[in-house]
Short mmCIF file of C-alpha atoms and ligand atoms in Angstrom, two decimals:
data_model
loop_
_atom_site.label_atom_id
_atom_site.label_comp_id
_atom_site.label_asym_id
_atom_site.label_seq_id
_atom_site.Cartn_x
_atom_site.Cartn_y
_atom_site.Cartn_z
CA MET A 167 -65.29 -77.93 76.96
CA ASN A 168 -63.42 -75.44 79.14
CA THR A 169 -65.33 -72.22 79.66
CA SER A 170 -63.97 -68.98 81.04
CA THR A 171 -65.10 -65.61 82.24
CA VAL A 172 -64.18 -63.13 79.51
CA CYS A 173 -64.09 -59.34 79.52
CA VAL A 174 -64.28 -57.90 75.99
CA VAL A 175 -63.11 -54.27 75.94
CA GLY A 176 -64.60 -52.29 73.02
CA LEU A 177 -67.97 -53.44 71.65
CA GLY A 178 -67.89 -52.31 68.01
CA TYR A 179 -67.83 -54.27 64.75
CA ILE A 180 -65.25 -56.69 66.17
CA GLY A 181 -65.82 -56.72 69.93
CA LEU A 182 -69.59 -57.20 69.96
CA PRO A 183 -69.74 -60.15 67.52
CA THR A 184 -66.81 -61.75 69.37
CA ALA A 185 -68.51 -61.25 72.76
CA ALA A 186 -71.80 -62.68 71.46
CA LEU A 187 -70.09 -65.67 69.84
CA LEU A 188 -68.11 -66.43 73.03
CA ALA A 189 -71.35 -66.31 75.02
CA SER A 190 -73.01 -68.71 72.56
CA CYS A 191 -70.11 -71.11 73.15
CA GLY A 192 -70.74 -71.18 76.89
CA HIS A 193 -68.29 -68.53 78.13
CA GLN A 194 -69.51 -65.98 80.67
CA VAL A 195 -68.95 -62.62 78.95
CA ALA A 196 -68.78 -59.08 80.33
CA GLY A 197 -68.67 -56.59 77.47
CA MET A 198 -67.25 -53.16 78.23
CA ASP A 199 -67.50 -49.95 76.22
CA VAL A 200 -66.85 -46.30 77.03
CA ASN A 201 -69.95 -45.32 75.04
CA PRO A 202 -73.01 -45.51 77.39
CA ASP A 203 -75.45 -45.75 74.45
CA VAL A 204 -73.68 -48.90 73.25
CA VAL A 205 -73.91 -50.45 76.72
CA GLU A 206 -77.63 -49.61 77.10
CA THR A 207 -78.48 -50.90 73.63
CA ILE A 208 -76.75 -54.23 74.19
CA ASN A 209 -78.32 -54.72 77.63
CA ARG A 210 -81.74 -54.32 75.98
CA GLY A 211 -80.71 -57.27 73.78
CA GLU A 212 -80.35 -54.98 70.77
CA ILE A 213 -77.44 -54.00 68.51
CA HIS A 214 -76.03 -50.67 67.33
CA ILE A 215 -74.24 -51.88 64.20
CA VAL A 216 -75.43 -53.47 60.97
CA GLU A 217 -74.27 -57.08 60.69
CA PRO A 218 -76.31 -60.10 59.51
CA ASP A 219 -77.30 -62.58 62.28
CA LEU A 220 -75.61 -60.56 65.04
CA ASP A 221 -78.97 -59.44 66.48
CA ALA A 222 -80.09 -63.02 67.11
CA PHE A 223 -76.77 -63.90 68.82
CA VAL A 224 -76.92 -60.82 71.08
CA ARG A 225 -80.62 -61.19 71.90
CA SER A 226 -80.16 -64.78 72.97
CA ALA A 227 -76.90 -64.20 74.89
CA VAL A 228 -78.37 -61.28 76.85
CA ALA A 229 -81.61 -63.19 77.52
CA ASN A 230 -79.82 -66.25 78.91
CA GLY A 231 -77.49 -64.10 81.04
CA ARG A 232 -74.22 -65.10 79.36
CA LEU A 233 -73.59 -61.57 78.01
CA LYS A 234 -73.93 -58.33 79.90
CA ALA A 235 -72.46 -54.94 78.97
CA TYR A 236 -70.80 -52.45 81.36
CA ASN A 237 -69.20 -49.00 81.29
CA THR A 238 -66.18 -50.25 83.24
CA PRO A 239 -64.07 -53.41 82.85
CA GLN A 240 -65.14 -56.39 84.96
CA PRO A 241 -63.00 -59.08 86.67
CA ALA A 242 -62.36 -62.02 84.33
CA ASP A 243 -59.87 -64.76 83.44
CA VAL A 244 -59.53 -63.58 79.84
CA TYR A 245 -59.36 -59.96 78.63
CA MET A 246 -59.81 -59.21 74.92
CA LEU A 247 -59.05 -55.71 73.67
CA CYS A 248 -61.01 -54.73 70.52
CA VAL A 249 -60.66 -50.94 70.52
CA PRO A 250 -60.03 -48.66 67.51
CA THR A 251 -56.54 -48.05 66.09
CA PRO A 252 -56.88 -45.09 63.71
CA PHE A 253 -54.03 -42.84 62.62
CA HIS A 254 -53.16 -39.35 63.76
CA GLU A 255 -54.24 -36.68 61.27
CA GLY A 256 -51.50 -34.37 60.06
CA ASP A 257 -48.94 -33.74 57.34
CA GLY A 258 -46.48 -36.36 56.11
CA ILE A 259 -46.71 -40.10 56.66
CA PRO A 260 -49.87 -40.92 58.69
CA GLN A 261 -48.78 -42.10 62.15
CA PRO A 262 -50.65 -44.92 63.97
CA ASN A 263 -52.64 -43.93 67.01
CA ILE A 264 -52.50 -46.68 69.66
CA ASP A 265 -53.82 -44.45 72.45
CA TYR A 266 -57.09 -46.43 72.67
CA VAL A 267 -55.16 -49.70 73.13
CA LEU A 268 -52.98 -48.24 75.87
CA ALA A 269 -56.00 -46.64 77.57
CA ALA A 270 -57.79 -50.01 77.49
CA ALA A 271 -54.70 -51.67 79.01
CA ARG A 272 -54.62 -49.10 81.83
CA SER A 273 -58.33 -49.64 82.47
CA ILE A 274 -57.87 -53.36 83.20
CA ALA A 275 -54.59 -53.00 85.16
CA GLY A 276 -56.35 -52.97 88.54
CA LEU A 277 -58.26 -56.17 87.78
CA VAL A 278 -55.79 -58.58 86.21
CA LYS A 279 -54.36 -61.45 88.29
CA ALA A 280 -51.78 -64.19 87.86
CA GLY A 281 -52.60 -66.64 85.05
CA ASP A 282 -54.99 -64.33 83.17
CA LEU A 283 -54.95 -64.17 79.38
CA ILE A 284 -54.60 -60.68 77.88
CA ILE A 285 -55.37 -60.68 74.15
CA LEU A 286 -55.04 -57.75 71.79
CA GLU A 287 -57.22 -58.07 68.67
CA SER A 288 -57.02 -54.49 67.34
CA THR A 289 -55.00 -54.04 64.14
CA SER A 290 -51.73 -52.68 65.52
CA PRO A 291 -48.24 -51.59 64.49
CA VAL A 292 -45.43 -54.03 65.25
CA GLY A 293 -44.38 -53.68 68.89
CA THR A 294 -47.81 -52.70 70.27
CA THR A 295 -48.32 -55.92 72.29
CA ARG A 296 -44.93 -55.31 73.97
CA GLU A 297 -45.97 -51.68 74.67
CA LEU A 298 -49.19 -52.94 76.21
CA GLU A 299 -47.10 -55.12 78.53
CA THR A 300 -44.92 -52.10 79.41
CA VAL A 301 -48.01 -50.06 80.28
CA LEU A 302 -49.32 -52.83 82.55
CA ARG A 303 -45.91 -53.13 84.23
CA GLY A 304 -45.92 -49.35 84.73
CA GLU A 305 -49.27 -49.71 86.51
CA GLY A 306 -47.67 -52.14 88.98
CA VAL A 307 -48.90 -55.38 87.39
CA ASP A 308 -46.72 -58.50 87.67
CA VAL A 309 -46.69 -59.05 83.90
CA ASP A 310 -44.53 -62.20 84.14
CA ALA A 311 -47.52 -63.95 85.71
CA LEU A 312 -49.81 -63.06 82.78
CA ARG A 313 -50.16 -64.70 79.35
CA ILE A 314 -50.21 -61.82 76.82
CA ALA A 315 -50.77 -62.39 73.09
CA TYR A 316 -51.73 -60.69 69.86
CA CYS A 317 -54.44 -62.22 67.68
CA PRO A 318 -55.48 -60.16 64.65
CA GLU A 319 -59.02 -60.16 63.35
CA ARG A 320 -59.51 -60.81 59.63
CA VAL A 321 -63.30 -61.01 59.24
CA LEU A 322 -65.23 -59.58 56.32
CA PRO A 323 -68.05 -57.21 57.36
CA GLY A 324 -71.31 -58.78 56.24
CA LYS A 325 -70.03 -62.27 57.05
CA ILE A 326 -68.60 -61.68 60.51
CA MET A 327 -70.62 -64.30 62.42
CA THR A 328 -69.52 -67.03 59.99
CA GLU A 329 -65.94 -65.92 59.50
CA LEU A 330 -65.30 -65.53 63.26
CA VAL A 331 -65.78 -69.27 63.49
CA GLU A 332 -64.46 -70.51 60.14
CA ASN A 333 -61.37 -68.36 59.50
CA ASP A 334 -57.88 -69.56 60.40
CA ARG A 335 -56.42 -67.52 63.27
CA VAL A 336 -52.85 -66.42 63.95
CA ILE A 337 -51.85 -66.31 67.62
CA GLY A 338 -48.64 -64.58 68.66
CA GLY A 339 -47.75 -64.62 72.34
CA LEU A 340 -45.07 -62.55 74.06
CA THR A 341 -43.87 -65.96 75.33
CA PRO A 342 -44.39 -69.52 73.98
CA GLU A 343 -46.51 -70.28 77.07
CA ALA A 344 -48.78 -67.35 76.26
CA THR A 345 -49.10 -68.52 72.63
CA GLU A 346 -50.07 -71.98 73.83
CA ALA A 347 -52.61 -70.86 76.43
CA VAL A 348 -54.28 -68.30 74.13
CA SER A 349 -54.41 -70.86 71.29
CA GLU A 350 -56.26 -73.23 73.61
CA PHE A 351 -58.77 -70.49 74.34
CA TYR A 352 -59.40 -69.77 70.63
CA ARG A 353 -59.97 -73.47 70.00
CA THR A 354 -63.08 -73.20 72.22
CA PHE A 355 -64.86 -71.09 69.57
CA VAL A 356 -62.89 -71.27 66.27
CA ARG A 357 -63.30 -74.13 63.79
CA GLY A 358 -60.54 -72.82 61.45
CA ALA A 359 -56.88 -73.64 62.09
CA VAL A 360 -55.23 -71.92 65.05
CA LEU A 361 -51.72 -71.03 63.90
CA LYS A 362 -49.00 -70.25 66.43
CA THR A 363 -46.24 -67.66 66.14
CA ASN A 364 -44.78 -64.79 68.17
CA ALA A 365 -46.38 -61.39 68.84
CA GLN A 366 -44.42 -59.28 66.35
CA THR A 367 -44.97 -61.78 63.51
CA ALA A 368 -48.71 -61.86 64.26
CA GLU A 369 -48.82 -58.04 64.30
CA MET A 370 -46.96 -57.88 60.99
CA CYS A 371 -49.14 -60.66 59.52
CA LYS A 372 -52.33 -58.57 59.73
CA LEU A 373 -50.60 -55.52 58.22
CA THR A 374 -49.08 -57.71 55.49
CA GLU A 375 -52.45 -59.15 54.45
CA ASN A 376 -53.96 -55.71 53.91
CA SER A 377 -50.82 -54.25 52.32
CA PHE A 378 -50.77 -57.15 49.85
CA ARG A 379 -54.30 -56.26 48.76
CA ASP A 380 -53.47 -52.54 48.58
CA VAL A 381 -50.34 -52.98 46.47
CA ASN A 382 -52.11 -55.35 44.08
CA ILE A 383 -55.05 -52.98 43.63
CA ALA A 384 -52.52 -50.17 43.05
CA PHE A 385 -51.08 -52.19 40.16
CA ALA A 386 -54.56 -52.42 38.58
CA ASN A 387 -55.23 -48.72 39.23
CA GLU A 388 -51.92 -47.69 37.67
CA LEU A 389 -52.69 -49.84 34.62
CA SER A 390 -56.07 -48.14 34.27
CA VAL A 391 -54.48 -44.68 34.09
CA ILE A 392 -51.89 -45.81 31.53
CA CYS A 393 -54.57 -47.57 29.44
CA ALA A 394 -56.87 -44.52 29.43
CA LYS A 395 -54.09 -42.54 27.77
CA GLU A 396 -53.58 -45.26 25.15
CA ASP A 397 -57.36 -45.66 24.55
CA ILE A 398 -57.21 -49.29 25.70
CA ASP A 399 -60.15 -50.75 27.67
CA VAL A 400 -58.40 -51.77 30.91
CA TRP A 401 -61.10 -54.30 31.87
CA ASP A 402 -60.74 -56.10 28.53
CA LEU A 403 -56.98 -55.97 28.93
CA ILE A 404 -57.06 -57.47 32.45
CA GLU A 405 -59.42 -60.24 31.36
CA LEU A 406 -57.02 -61.16 28.56
CA ALA A 407 -53.87 -60.93 30.71
CA ASN A 408 -55.52 -63.06 33.42
CA ARG A 409 -55.83 -65.91 30.91
CA HIS A 410 -52.09 -66.39 31.51
CA PRO A 411 -51.91 -69.32 33.95
CA ARG A 412 -49.79 -67.43 36.48
CA VAL A 413 -51.31 -63.91 36.22
CA ASN A 414 -54.16 -62.70 38.43
CA ILE A 415 -54.59 -58.94 38.22
CA LEU A 416 -57.24 -57.36 40.48
CA GLN A 417 -59.86 -54.85 39.31
CA PRO A 418 -59.24 -51.09 39.17
CA GLY A 419 -61.66 -48.54 40.64
CA VAL A 420 -61.65 -44.94 41.84
CA GLY A 421 -59.19 -45.76 44.63
CA VAL A 422 -59.16 -47.85 47.79
CA GLY A 423 -61.35 -47.20 50.84
CA GLY A 424 -62.55 -48.72 54.07
CA HIS A 425 -60.93 -48.53 57.46
CA CYS A 426 -58.51 -51.45 56.89
CA ILE A 427 -56.81 -51.58 53.47
CA ALA A 428 -56.64 -47.80 53.15
CA VAL A 429 -55.21 -47.47 56.68
CA ASP A 430 -53.11 -50.45 57.72
CA PRO A 431 -50.28 -50.17 55.15
CA TRP A 432 -49.38 -46.82 56.72
CA PHE A 433 -48.62 -48.70 59.99
CA ILE A 434 -45.77 -50.44 58.15
CA VAL A 435 -44.61 -47.31 56.32
CA ALA A 436 -44.62 -45.16 59.46
CA ARG A 437 -42.36 -47.61 61.28
CA ASP A 438 -39.84 -48.09 58.47
CA PRO A 439 -40.23 -45.34 55.84
CA ASP A 440 -36.80 -45.97 54.29
CA ASN A 441 -37.56 -49.58 53.40
CA ALA A 442 -41.33 -49.64 52.89
CA ARG A 443 -41.01 -48.06 49.45
CA LEU A 444 -43.39 -50.25 47.41
CA ILE A 445 -46.03 -50.28 50.15
CA ARG A 446 -45.90 -46.48 50.40
CA THR A 447 -46.09 -46.10 46.62
CA GLY A 448 -49.10 -48.44 46.53
CA ARG A 449 -50.92 -46.17 49.00
CA GLU A 450 -49.97 -43.09 46.98
CA VAL A 451 -51.05 -44.65 43.66
CA ASN A 452 -54.43 -45.61 45.12
CA ASN A 453 -54.94 -42.14 46.59
CA PHE A 454 -53.87 -40.58 43.28
CA LYS A 455 -56.49 -42.63 41.41
CA ALA A 456 -59.27 -40.65 43.12
CA GLU A 457 -57.67 -37.33 42.06
CA TRP A 458 -57.24 -38.64 38.51
CA SER A 459 -60.92 -39.67 38.53
CA ILE A 460 -61.93 -36.13 39.55
CA ASP A 461 -59.93 -34.74 36.61
CA GLN A 462 -61.62 -37.16 34.18
CA ILE A 463 -65.05 -36.03 35.39
CA LYS A 464 -64.06 -32.38 35.03
CA ILE A 465 -62.94 -32.98 31.43
CA ALA A 466 -66.25 -34.73 30.65
CA ALA A 467 -68.13 -31.85 32.33
CA ALA A 468 -66.24 -29.25 30.26
CA ASP A 469 -67.12 -31.13 27.03
CA ALA A 470 -70.78 -31.36 28.07
CA SER A 471 -70.82 -27.68 28.98
CA ALA A 472 -69.46 -26.72 25.54
CA ARG A 473 -72.01 -28.98 23.85
CA LEU A 474 -75.02 -27.77 25.86
CA ASP A 475 -73.95 -24.17 26.42
CA ARG A 476 -74.89 -24.41 30.13
CA LYS A 477 -73.70 -25.91 33.38
CA PRO A 478 -74.02 -29.69 33.05
CA ARG A 479 -75.60 -31.86 35.72
CA ILE A 480 -73.30 -34.69 36.82
CA ALA A 481 -74.80 -37.84 38.35
CA CYS A 482 -72.34 -39.88 40.44
CA LEU A 483 -73.42 -43.49 40.93
CA GLY A 484 -72.14 -45.01 44.19
CA LEU A 485 -70.63 -43.60 47.40
CA ALA A 486 -69.70 -46.72 49.40
CA PHE A 487 -66.09 -47.91 49.51
CA LYS A 488 -66.94 -51.14 47.70
CA PRO A 489 -69.92 -52.72 45.91
CA ASP A 490 -73.17 -53.65 47.68
CA ILE A 491 -72.42 -52.31 51.17
CA ASP A 492 -73.49 -49.18 53.09
CA ASP A 493 -70.04 -48.39 54.56
CA LEU A 494 -68.67 -44.99 53.47
CA ARG A 495 -65.53 -44.95 55.67
CA GLU A 496 -62.45 -43.64 53.79
CA SER A 497 -64.47 -44.07 50.58
CA PRO A 498 -62.74 -42.62 47.50
CA ALA A 499 -66.17 -42.19 45.86
CA VAL A 500 -67.21 -39.87 48.70
CA HIS A 501 -63.97 -37.92 48.24
CA VAL A 502 -64.66 -37.54 44.51
CA VAL A 503 -68.24 -36.32 45.06
CA GLN A 504 -67.27 -33.99 47.92
CA SER A 505 -64.44 -32.46 45.93
CA LEU A 506 -66.60 -31.78 42.84
CA HIS A 507 -69.37 -30.42 45.05
CA ALA A 508 -66.92 -28.06 46.78
CA GLN A 509 -65.72 -26.85 43.37
CA GLY A 510 -69.25 -25.76 42.47
CA TYR A 511 -70.28 -28.56 40.09
CA ASP A 512 -73.97 -29.51 39.88
CA ILE A 513 -73.79 -32.99 41.40
CA LEU A 514 -76.43 -35.66 41.98
CA ALA A 515 -75.23 -38.50 44.21
CA VAL A 516 -76.92 -41.90 43.99
CA GLU A 517 -76.29 -44.48 46.72
CA PRO A 518 -78.95 -47.20 46.92
CA ASN A 519 -77.51 -48.67 50.15
CA ILE A 520 -78.13 -45.61 52.37
CA HIS A 521 -81.13 -43.33 52.93
CA THR A 522 -79.48 -40.03 53.82
CA HIS A 523 -76.07 -38.37 53.80
CA PRO A 524 -75.07 -35.55 56.18
CA LYS A 525 -73.34 -33.46 53.47
CA PHE A 526 -75.30 -33.92 50.24
CA GLU A 527 -78.78 -34.81 49.10
CA LEU A 528 -79.19 -38.23 47.56
CA ALA A 529 -81.06 -38.74 44.29
CA THR A 530 -82.78 -41.85 43.00
CA LEU A 531 -81.28 -43.73 40.09
CA GLU A 532 -84.35 -42.83 38.02
CA THR A 533 -83.86 -39.10 38.61
CA ALA A 534 -80.19 -39.42 37.73
CA LEU A 535 -80.95 -41.20 34.47
CA GLU A 536 -83.65 -38.67 33.55
CA THR A 537 -81.74 -35.49 34.32
CA ALA A 538 -77.97 -36.08 34.13
CA ASP A 539 -75.80 -34.72 31.35
CA VAL A 540 -72.78 -36.65 32.61
CA LEU A 541 -73.31 -40.06 34.21
CA VAL A 542 -70.35 -41.36 36.23
CA PHE A 543 -70.10 -44.91 37.55
CA LEU A 544 -68.03 -44.75 40.76
CA VAL A 545 -68.99 -48.03 42.49
CA LYS A 546 -70.05 -51.30 40.89
CA HIS A 547 -73.28 -51.77 42.91
CA ARG A 548 -75.57 -54.51 41.62
CA GLU A 549 -78.36 -51.97 40.90
CA PHE A 550 -76.10 -50.24 38.38
CA LEU A 551 -75.06 -53.47 36.64
CA GLU A 552 -78.70 -54.07 35.75
CA LEU A 553 -78.80 -50.90 33.62
CA PRO A 554 -78.99 -51.64 29.89
CA ALA A 555 -75.72 -51.38 27.97
CA VAL A 556 -77.21 -48.52 25.92
CA LEU A 557 -78.72 -46.07 28.37
CA PRO A 558 -82.04 -44.38 27.41
CA ARG A 559 -80.60 -40.90 26.88
CA SER A 560 -77.04 -41.92 26.11
CA ASP A 561 -76.91 -39.77 22.96
CA ALA A 562 -77.50 -36.67 25.08
CA MET A 563 -75.45 -37.96 28.00
CA THR A 564 -71.75 -38.53 28.48
CA VAL A 565 -71.15 -41.84 30.29
CA LEU A 566 -67.94 -42.25 32.26
CA ASP A 567 -67.25 -45.69 33.73
CA LEU A 568 -64.54 -45.48 36.40
CA CYS A 569 -65.23 -48.81 38.12
CA GLY A 570 -65.90 -51.34 35.35
CA ALA A 571 -69.69 -51.35 35.81
CA ARG A 572 -70.25 -51.18 32.06
CA ALA A 573 -67.67 -53.88 31.49
CA ALA A 574 -69.55 -56.36 33.68
N1 LIG B 250 -64.42 -53.77 61.52
C1 LIG B 250 -63.68 -54.66 60.85
O1 LIG B 250 -64.13 -55.23 59.86
C2 LIG B 250 -62.29 -55.00 61.31
C3 LIG B 250 -61.65 -56.08 60.73
C4 LIG B 250 -60.38 -56.44 61.18
C5 LIG B 250 -59.77 -55.68 62.18
N2 LIG B 250 -60.41 -54.60 62.72
C6 LIG B 250 -59.73 -53.87 63.78
O2 LIG B 250 -60.39 -54.11 65.02
C7 LIG B 250 -60.27 -52.97 65.88
C8 LIG B 250 -61.66 -52.52 66.31
O3 LIG B 250 -62.37 -52.15 65.14
P1 LIG B 250 -63.95 -51.99 65.12
O4 LIG B 250 -64.34 -51.92 63.68
O5 LIG B 250 -64.59 -52.97 66.03
O6 LIG B 250 -64.08 -50.52 65.78
P2 LIG B 250 -65.42 -49.81 66.26
O7 LIG B 250 -65.16 -48.36 66.16
O8 LIG B 250 -66.61 -50.40 65.57
O9 LIG B 250 -65.55 -50.22 67.81
C9 LIG B 250 -64.64 -49.88 68.78
C10 LIG B 250 -65.39 -49.67 70.10
O10 LIG B 250 -64.40 -49.46 71.13
C11 LIG B 250 -64.94 -48.49 72.04
N3 LIG B 250 -63.82 -47.95 72.81
C12 LIG B 250 -62.91 -47.01 72.46
N4 LIG B 250 -62.01 -46.86 73.43
C13 LIG B 250 -62.35 -47.70 74.44
C14 LIG B 250 -61.80 -48.01 75.71
N5 LIG B 250 -60.68 -47.41 76.14
N6 LIG B 250 -62.42 -48.92 76.47
C15 LIG B 250 -63.55 -49.54 76.02
N7 LIG B 250 -64.11 -49.30 74.82
C16 LIG B 250 -63.51 -48.40 74.03
C17 LIG B 250 -65.69 -47.52 71.16
O11 LIG B 250 -66.65 -46.80 71.89
C18 LIG B 250 -66.30 -48.47 70.11
O12 LIG B 250 -67.62 -48.89 70.49
C19 LIG B 250 -59.52 -51.92 65.05
O13 LIG B 250 -58.15 -52.01 65.34
C20 LIG B 250 -59.77 -52.36 63.62
O14 LIG B 250 -58.76 -51.91 62.75
C21 LIG B 250 -61.67 -54.26 62.32
#
């Protein structure tokens, strides 16, 4: 098998597993990160992120000398950019921030040589790979001698080490030669199909995958709001509708979170706001669902307050952005809890997957069940599904299921 020297720029959830996997496949890997703590941790053979099996890959790759981390980019034949692509905060349509990608491109400009592969893996708006080329040209690089391509990452956190190998990959070069050469490189460590296209289609492909999920969840969330008004159990309804051979409705919840599905559709909307009408509405519907959830909790709290003649205690079950993980990024459940907390409600937050939270104290499930007047299911964690259908104090407690935990 052909092996290369590879410089992976950005050693987070995507870059570090990729670097460790490449090393395990025989490539000589220099990882590079601007965060010195990340570099030190990796060079001790340890990891700074939570991901099953990653520790064993990193420990072994560092021990056998195939992976070493640096604070500056190192000379290589292949450069892979795995840096963050958030959006700029502000009013109006969120605008993608590709500053990290362009900074990473500038940082390797002095090292690249004819024939090198330059691969962008960060989720990026259409046109970013071309901009990366423009930046390199501006730095005096002979870009016509390089093979530059976009290859989006589509792994599921929690299964990254498996999916990096098994998933099909889409490779979009700025030229057909670049597509071909980069595809060859991916075949050295990917068992899934390596699918060839051009750079802008590959960029759009990643954004399309996450927008598809977002729009489909928005449909379920919109249904849930309509059904609540009609006193129809939306989970029963969806189960029945899904018995149609060509219907497959997703599950509603308190919104959509995470750093991908809640973010990437905006990259399409920002570039073409006049035409991306459904995608924009999907985002807005999913964001609205969290506000609607807050209102439902406030109504339940007002009823409990009238019944008890005191301020009710509200227990919120779940903070993560989806079931059975510890990731709170862009989580609508966190937004709900924070908002109620800021409005002066007596809130107990229960999140079995984390130990502490910087903004509010966490309670155990037992304390919540013993002391809450209003019990709100925000995330369908497995611990909550094990609760009996009739809760111990349910006569004295209002139960509000916003994620289908009781329907399970
Ligand atoms: N995490 C996922 O599950 C996932 C899945 C698919 C796609 N993506 C995309 O992959 C990209 C990276 O995401 P991530 O989750 O790995 O991010 P991350 O925040 O975990 O890691 C990014 C790393 O890049 C470093 N960095 C920032 N600027 C740098 C620079 N100029 N040079 C070197 N290092 C730099 C940071 O210090 C950080 O360690 C993003 O575009 C993201 O949207 C992530």
